Amino acid sequence: MTNRITEADIAGAERLLGVAYTVKERSQMLDNLDGQRDLAAARRALTFDNTTPMACRFDPRLPGFTMPHGRDALVLSEVTEVLPGDAEDIAFAPLTQLSHWVRTGQITSIALTELYLDRIAVLNPKLECFATVTADLARAEATAMDSLLAAGVWLGPLHGIPYGLKDLFDTKNIVTGWGAEPYRDRVPDQDAAVTRALRAAGAVLIGKTSVGALAYNDLWYDGWTRNPWNLNEGSSGSSAGSASATAAGLCGFSIGTETLGSITSPSHRCGTTGLRPTFGRVSRAGAMALCWSLDKVGPICRYVEDTALVLAAMKGGDVADPGAIEAPFHYHASAGIDGMTLGYLPEAFEEGATQVDHDALKAAKALGITVKEVAIEDLPYGSLMTVVYAEAAAAFEHLTLEDIDDTLRWQDDGAWPNTFRKARFISAVDLVQADRLRTRVLQAMSDLMSGVDALIGPFSTGPMLVASNFTGHPCLHLRAGFEDLASRTMASLGTGKLTTGETEGEKTFTVPHGISLWGQLFDEGPLLNLGQALEREMGVADRRPTFPS
């Protein structure tokens, strides 16, 4: 490098980083900063594929942690409902019922697939929730599932059920474009681990659901994914298409991912039930990496119990994903919630909380369990966002350094291009300290959860959205009610923190509003039992969106 660092450069860095050095200290640094800068430049000459992980691996388990269960168990509710005659009733049916009807021959997989393909043909142009519809593949897989069933072979509860797969999971010979212009023609030569697991479980891939570009928001290279309840606003993201398609009855279930709200946020807006499992529960091999220490894979469904069927099929360790952890999944539909203690942070139900949030807490108190106020250590949880900025900018460094970021459709202050550029001004020391803060947060969450079985709270008030994503605790987000709201804007990182969208305009629409439940590490079963009880108590899960002709 020929351009030497000057004292003026150091002074500018001081202002940016909020530090102050003496004249002597600046002079001392001038003698060796060039070498430090040159080392970084030499590393930048080496580019990394998105599949190359960090050497440091995050593990949500503190010393002394023991797995809550020693073996797998999946015991589902008994289904007695017979196949309805109305196609829409079938389309919106719980996954447990769809599974029963296919297994008992009340409907074939190919008939169910054609039903969903017909709905996709009508509604996808309005919702833009599928990046690719794999109609021919779906028909072939459905026919194969029907043949297996006729031969007496049943692969499990997902046998013959059409599903949507977020378009950041690799699918062999099918475009996997990550929602972003630079990758719109990307065709992988093998399947992701999740793709393989769901095929082995008998699920039928009906299409690749849209993803906000590089796993952020609902704007992608070929469209803008809408909320089925209000076509004037986006579905939120980044699992935009998965939530929109599931809410609109275009598939039996879908798969999403979450780094910081990408399952829970679109589920909140679209009224679906999203399960963000414990970090490491599901392999991410073959999925686009955004933040290696934060990315998680989970199901998006219409009902709580449905998520258990999907998680059971996907979970497991994987040598191809250093973050994957082998852990039993134990769910029994009739386990009940007697004796449970549910906590809540009172500050989360203050400013920003809605009447639906308070109604959900009231419904929880009516379940006959202990509901009590709890507290979490006062820490600068928002400062953890430094990790998101740094890991995401590193994952797509070449877009910034090669000036390819200009090709992305979304270029606002809070969009990825500007966020990636700003991240290069994060000091290495601050990043390490943020990681040490994360250790403190792990302990704070452990202390909080030690006195309860689960926690309830609004999606975006209080510290839990950030804190629980960084500790890896599971979160179930389910519909709690409805509100009349004006159309909402996209989420943004533009202010240095995550904002989930503001209302604009005067016309209002009746849209869903959800509530979050957080559970114990690797113990999603009791969380789902609690969610089912709350789902029944609130009684709003069956309402469907209507579409203008």
PDB file of N, CA and C in Angstrom, residues 60-61 65-69 275-279 281 311 328-329 340-343 442 445-455 464 468 471-476 517-528 530:
ATOM      1  N   PRO A  60     -25.532 -22.384  22.539  1.00  0.00           N
ATOM      2  CA  PRO A  60     -26.424 -21.733  23.515  1.00  0.00           C
ATOM      3  C   PRO A  60     -26.351 -22.331  24.910  1.00  0.00           C
ATOM      4  N   ARG A  61     -25.639 -23.445  25.079  1.00  0.00           N
ATOM      5  CA  ARG A  61     -25.615 -24.156  26.356  1.00  0.00           C
ATOM      6  C   ARG A  61     -24.501 -23.618  27.254  1.00  0.00           C
ATOM      7  N   PHE A  65     -25.257 -27.384  31.582  1.00  0.00           N
ATOM      8  CA  PHE A  65     -26.556 -27.643  30.948  1.00  0.00           C
ATOM      9  C   PHE A  65     -26.712 -29.132  30.651  1.00  0.00           C
ATOM     10  N   THR A  66     -27.904 -29.651  30.871  1.00  0.00           N
ATOM     11  CA  THR A  66     -28.228 -31.022  30.502  1.00  0.00           C
ATOM     12  C   THR A  66     -29.475 -31.025  29.632  1.00  0.00           C
ATOM     13  N   MET A  67     -29.512 -31.911  28.649  1.00  0.00           N
ATOM     14  CA  MET A  67     -30.660 -31.999  27.768  1.00  0.00           C
ATOM     15  C   MET A  67     -31.904 -32.400  28.565  1.00  0.00           C
ATOM     16  N   PRO A  68     -33.034 -31.761  28.296  1.00  0.00           N
ATOM     17  CA  PRO A  68     -34.246 -32.048  29.078  1.00  0.00           C
ATOM     18  C   PRO A  68     -34.854 -33.415  28.805  1.00  0.00           C
ATOM     19  N   HIS A  69     -34.515 -34.026  27.672  1.00  0.00           N
ATOM     20  CA  HIS A  69     -35.104 -35.324  27.327  1.00  0.00           C
ATOM     21  C   HIS A  69     -34.023 -36.251  26.780  1.00  0.00           C
ATOM     22  N   LEU A 275     -42.629 -21.112  14.511  1.00  0.00           N
ATOM     23  CA  LEU A 275     -41.801 -21.674  15.575  1.00  0.00           C
ATOM     24  C   LEU A 275     -40.333 -21.461  15.221  1.00  0.00           C
ATOM     25  N   ARG A 276     -39.677 -20.641  16.004  1.00  0.00           N
ATOM     26  CA  ARG A 276     -38.223 -20.491  15.886  1.00  0.00           C
ATOM     27  C   ARG A 276     -37.606 -21.421  16.924  1.00  0.00           C
ATOM     28  N   PRO A 277     -37.082 -22.555  16.502  1.00  0.00           N
ATOM     29  CA  PRO A 277     -36.560 -23.521  17.474  1.00  0.00           C
ATOM     30  C   PRO A 277     -35.276 -23.030  18.143  1.00  0.00           C
ATOM     31  N   THR A 278     -34.815 -23.799  19.107  1.00  0.00           N
ATOM     32  CA  THR A 278     -33.534 -23.537  19.751  1.00  0.00           C
ATOM     33  C   THR A 278     -32.420 -23.466  18.711  1.00  0.00           C
ATOM     34  N   PHE A 279     -31.487 -22.543  18.901  1.00  0.00           N
ATOM     35  CA  PHE A 279     -30.349 -22.454  17.987  1.00  0.00           C
ATOM     36  C   PHE A 279     -29.629 -23.805  17.932  1.00  0.00           C
ATOM     37  N   ARG A 281     -30.869 -26.530  16.567  1.00  0.00           N
ATOM     38  CA  ARG A 281     -31.831 -27.630  16.509  1.00  0.00           C
ATOM     39  C   ARG A 281     -31.931 -28.227  15.101  1.00  0.00           C
ATOM     40  N   LEU A 311     -41.063 -29.770  12.757  1.00  0.00           N
ATOM     41  CA  LEU A 311     -39.794 -29.749  13.475  1.00  0.00           C
ATOM     42  C   LEU A 311     -39.263 -31.161  13.684  1.00  0.00           C
ATOM     43  N   PRO A 328     -32.748 -34.643  21.377  1.00  0.00           N
ATOM     44  CA  PRO A 328     -34.081 -35.234  21.234  1.00  0.00           C
ATOM     45  C   PRO A 328     -35.171 -34.163  21.234  1.00  0.00           C
ATOM     46  N   PHE A 329     -36.220 -34.417  20.451  1.00  0.00           N
ATOM     47  CA  PHE A 329     -37.400 -33.545  20.439  1.00  0.00           C
ATOM     48  C   PHE A 329     -38.552 -34.347  21.022  1.00  0.00           C
ATOM     49  N   MET A 340     -47.624 -25.526  35.295  1.00  0.00           N
ATOM     50  CA  MET A 340     -46.699 -24.633  34.612  1.00  0.00           C
ATOM     51  C   MET A 340     -46.676 -23.252  35.258  1.00  0.00           C
ATOM     52  N   THR A 341     -45.526 -22.602  35.143  1.00  0.00           N
ATOM     53  CA  THR A 341     -45.385 -21.208  35.560  1.00  0.00           C
ATOM     54  C   THR A 341     -44.989 -20.388  34.347  1.00  0.00           C
ATOM     55  N   LEU A 342     -45.786 -19.362  34.080  1.00  0.00           N
ATOM     56  CA  LEU A 342     -45.557 -18.492  32.933  1.00  0.00           C
ATOM     57  C   LEU A 342     -45.157 -17.108  33.445  1.00  0.00           C
ATOM     58  N   GLY A 343     -44.043 -16.611  32.973  1.00  0.00           N
ATOM     59  CA  GLY A 343     -43.581 -15.298  33.393  1.00  0.00           C
ATOM     60  C   GLY A 343     -43.851 -14.236  32.347  1.00  0.00           C
ATOM     61  N   LEU A 442     -26.464 -14.417  27.979  1.00  0.00           N
ATOM     62  CA  LEU A 442     -26.759 -15.841  28.164  1.00  0.00           C
ATOM     63  C   LEU A 442     -27.051 -16.141  29.631  1.00  0.00           C
ATOM     64  N   MET A 445     -30.440 -14.510  30.714  1.00  0.00           N
ATOM     65  CA  MET A 445     -31.590 -15.286  30.250  1.00  0.00           C
ATOM     66  C   MET A 445     -31.730 -16.582  31.032  1.00  0.00           C
ATOM     67  N   SER A 446     -30.604 -17.198  31.349  1.00  0.00           N
ATOM     68  CA  SER A 446     -30.639 -18.426  32.135  1.00  0.00           C
ATOM     69  C   SER A 446     -31.250 -18.160  33.509  1.00  0.00           C
ATOM     70  N   ASP A 447     -30.849 -17.045  34.114  1.00  0.00           N
ATOM     71  CA  ASP A 447     -31.403 -16.682  35.414  1.00  0.00           C
ATOM     72  C   ASP A 447     -32.907 -16.412  35.315  1.00  0.00           C
ATOM     73  N   LEU A 448     -33.307 -15.708  34.259  1.00  0.00           N
ATOM     74  CA  LEU A 448     -34.722 -15.394  34.061  1.00  0.00           C
ATOM     75  C   LEU A 448     -35.539 -16.661  33.880  1.00  0.00           C
ATOM     76  N   MET A 449     -35.074 -17.564  33.024  1.00  0.00           N
ATOM     77  CA  MET A 449     -35.849 -18.755  32.683  1.00  0.00           C
ATOM     78  C   MET A 449     -35.805 -19.818  33.776  1.00  0.00           C
ATOM     79  N   SER A 450     -34.895 -19.674  34.733  1.00  0.00           N
ATOM     80  CA  SER A 450     -34.790 -20.682  35.786  1.00  0.00           C
ATOM     81  C   SER A 450     -36.003 -20.694  36.704  1.00  0.00           C
ATOM     82  N   GLY A 451     -36.752 -19.594  36.730  1.00  0.00           N
ATOM     83  CA  GLY A 451     -37.902 -19.513  37.628  1.00  0.00           C
ATOM     84  C   GLY A 451     -39.243 -19.711  36.944  1.00  0.00           C
ATOM     85  N   VAL A 452     -39.222 -19.992  35.636  1.00  0.00           N
ATOM     86  CA  VAL A 452     -40.473 -20.153  34.889  1.00  0.00           C
ATOM     87  C   VAL A 452     -40.317 -21.293  33.889  1.00  0.00           C
ATOM     88  N   ASP A 453     -41.456 -21.754  33.370  1.00  0.00           N
ATOM     89  CA  ASP A 453     -41.428 -22.729  32.277  1.00  0.00           C
ATOM     90  C   ASP A 453     -41.375 -22.022  30.931  1.00  0.00           C
ATOM     91  N   ALA A 454     -41.979 -20.842  30.860  1.00  0.00           N
ATOM     92  CA  ALA A 454     -42.018 -20.078  29.619  1.00  0.00           C
ATOM     93  C   ALA A 454     -42.258 -18.615  29.953  1.00  0.00           C
ATOM     94  N   LEU A 455     -42.124 -17.797  28.937  1.00  0.00           N
ATOM     95  CA  LEU A 455     -42.317 -16.348  29.067  1.00  0.00           C
ATOM     96  C   LEU A 455     -43.285 -15.910  27.988  1.00  0.00           C
ATOM     97  N   MET A 464     -36.776  -8.883  24.542  1.00  0.00           N
ATOM     98  CA  MET A 464     -36.761 -10.309  24.233  1.00  0.00           C
ATOM     99  C   MET A 464     -36.490 -10.641  22.769  1.00  0.00           C
ATOM    100  N   SER A 468     -33.400 -13.044  23.105  1.00  0.00           N
ATOM    101  CA  SER A 468     -33.640 -14.475  22.886  1.00  0.00           C
ATOM    102  C   SER A 468     -33.023 -14.977  21.598  1.00  0.00           C
ATOM    103  N   THR A 471     -29.397 -15.559  22.552  1.00  0.00           N
ATOM    104  CA  THR A 471     -29.163 -16.683  23.465  1.00  0.00           C
ATOM    105  C   THR A 471     -29.588 -18.004  22.847  1.00  0.00           C
ATOM    106  N   GLY A 472     -30.376 -17.951  21.771  1.00  0.00           N
ATOM    107  CA  GLY A 472     -30.800 -19.172  21.095  1.00  0.00           C
ATOM    108  C   GLY A 472     -32.031 -19.820  21.665  1.00  0.00           C
ATOM    109  N   HIS A 473     -32.735 -19.153  22.590  1.00  0.00           N
ATOM    110  CA  HIS A 473     -33.946 -19.748  23.163  1.00  0.00           C
ATOM    111  C   HIS A 473     -35.062 -19.836  22.121  1.00  0.00           C
ATOM    112  N   PRO A 474     -35.881 -20.875  22.197  1.00  0.00           N
ATOM    113  CA  PRO A 474     -36.961 -21.022  21.210  1.00  0.00           C
ATOM    114  C   PRO A 474     -38.082 -20.014  21.437  1.00  0.00           C
ATOM    115  N   CYS A 475     -38.759 -19.675  20.353  1.00  0.00           N
ATOM    116  CA  CYS A 475     -39.885 -18.741  20.419  1.00  0.00           C
ATOM    117  C   CYS A 475     -41.019 -19.257  19.550  1.00  0.00           C
ATOM    118  N   LEU A 476     -42.202 -19.285  20.101  1.00  0.00           N
ATOM    119  CA  LEU A 476     -43.416 -19.611  19.354  1.00  0.00           C
ATOM    120  C   LEU A 476     -44.237 -18.345  19.234  1.00  0.00           C
ATOM    121  N   LEU A 517     -44.311 -16.500  22.753  1.00  0.00           N
ATOM    122  CA  LEU A 517     -43.999 -17.333  23.915  1.00  0.00           C
ATOM    123  C   LEU A 517     -42.558 -17.807  23.760  1.00  0.00           C
ATOM    124  N   TRP A 518     -41.767 -17.653  24.807  1.00  0.00           N
ATOM    125  CA  TRP A 518     -40.383 -18.109  24.774  1.00  0.00           C
ATOM    126  C   TRP A 518     -40.226 -19.261  25.749  1.00  0.00           C
ATOM    127  N   GLY A 519     -39.472 -20.295  25.339  1.00  0.00           N
ATOM    128  CA  GLY A 519     -39.348 -21.485  26.160  1.00  0.00           C
ATOM    129  C   GLY A 519     -37.915 -21.837  26.509  1.00  0.00           C
ATOM    130  N   GLN A 520     -37.760 -23.008  27.100  1.00  0.00           N
ATOM    131  CA  GLN A 520     -36.457 -23.487  27.538  1.00  0.00           C
ATOM    132  C   GLN A 520     -35.659 -24.067  26.362  1.00  0.00           C
ATOM    133  N   LEU A 521     -34.348 -23.996  26.463  1.00  0.00           N
ATOM    134  CA  LEU A 521     -33.483 -24.534  25.424  1.00  0.00           C
ATOM    135  C   LEU A 521     -33.774 -26.014  25.193  1.00  0.00           C
ATOM    136  N   PHE A 522     -33.935 -26.388  23.931  1.00  0.00           N
ATOM    137  CA  PHE A 522     -34.137 -27.768  23.497  1.00  0.00           C
ATOM    138  C   PHE A 522     -35.343 -28.430  24.172  1.00  0.00           C
ATOM    139  N   ASP A 523     -36.333 -27.620  24.545  1.00  0.00           N
ATOM    140  CA  ASP A 523     -37.546 -28.166  25.155  1.00  0.00           C
ATOM    141  C   ASP A 523     -38.767 -27.463  24.571  1.00  0.00           C
ATOM    142  N   GLU A 524     -38.913 -27.578  23.265  1.00  0.00           N
ATOM    143  CA  GLU A 524     -40.009 -26.908  22.578  1.00  0.00           C
ATOM    144  C   GLU A 524     -41.365 -27.550  22.865  1.00  0.00           C
ATOM    145  N   GLY A 525     -41.392 -28.821  23.282  1.00  0.00           N
ATOM    146  CA  GLY A 525     -42.653 -29.520  23.510  1.00  0.00           C
ATOM    147  C   GLY A 525     -43.589 -28.819  24.478  1.00  0.00           C
ATOM    148  N   PRO A 526     -43.157 -28.523  25.716  1.00  0.00           N
ATOM    149  CA  PRO A 526     -44.030 -27.798  26.648  1.00  0.00           C
ATOM    150  C   PRO A 526     -44.438 -26.417  26.135  1.00  0.00           C
ATOM    151  N   LEU A 527     -43.557 -25.787  25.370  1.00  0.00           N
ATOM    152  CA  LEU A 527     -43.890 -24.494  24.776  1.00  0.00           C
ATOM    153  C   LEU A 527     -45.075 -24.640  23.823  1.00  0.00           C
ATOM    154  N   LEU A 528     -45.082 -25.734  23.051  1.00  0.00           N
ATOM    155  CA  LEU A 528     -46.184 -25.981  22.123  1.00  0.00           C
ATOM    156  C   LEU A 528     -47.461 -26.356  22.866  1.00  0.00           C
ATOM    157  N   LEU A 530     -48.336 -25.251  25.783  1.00  0.00           N
ATOM    158  CA  LEU A 530     -48.835 -23.968  26.275  1.00  0.00           C
ATOM    159  C   LEU A 530     -49.456 -23.163  25.138  1.00  0.00           C
TER     160      LEU A 530
END
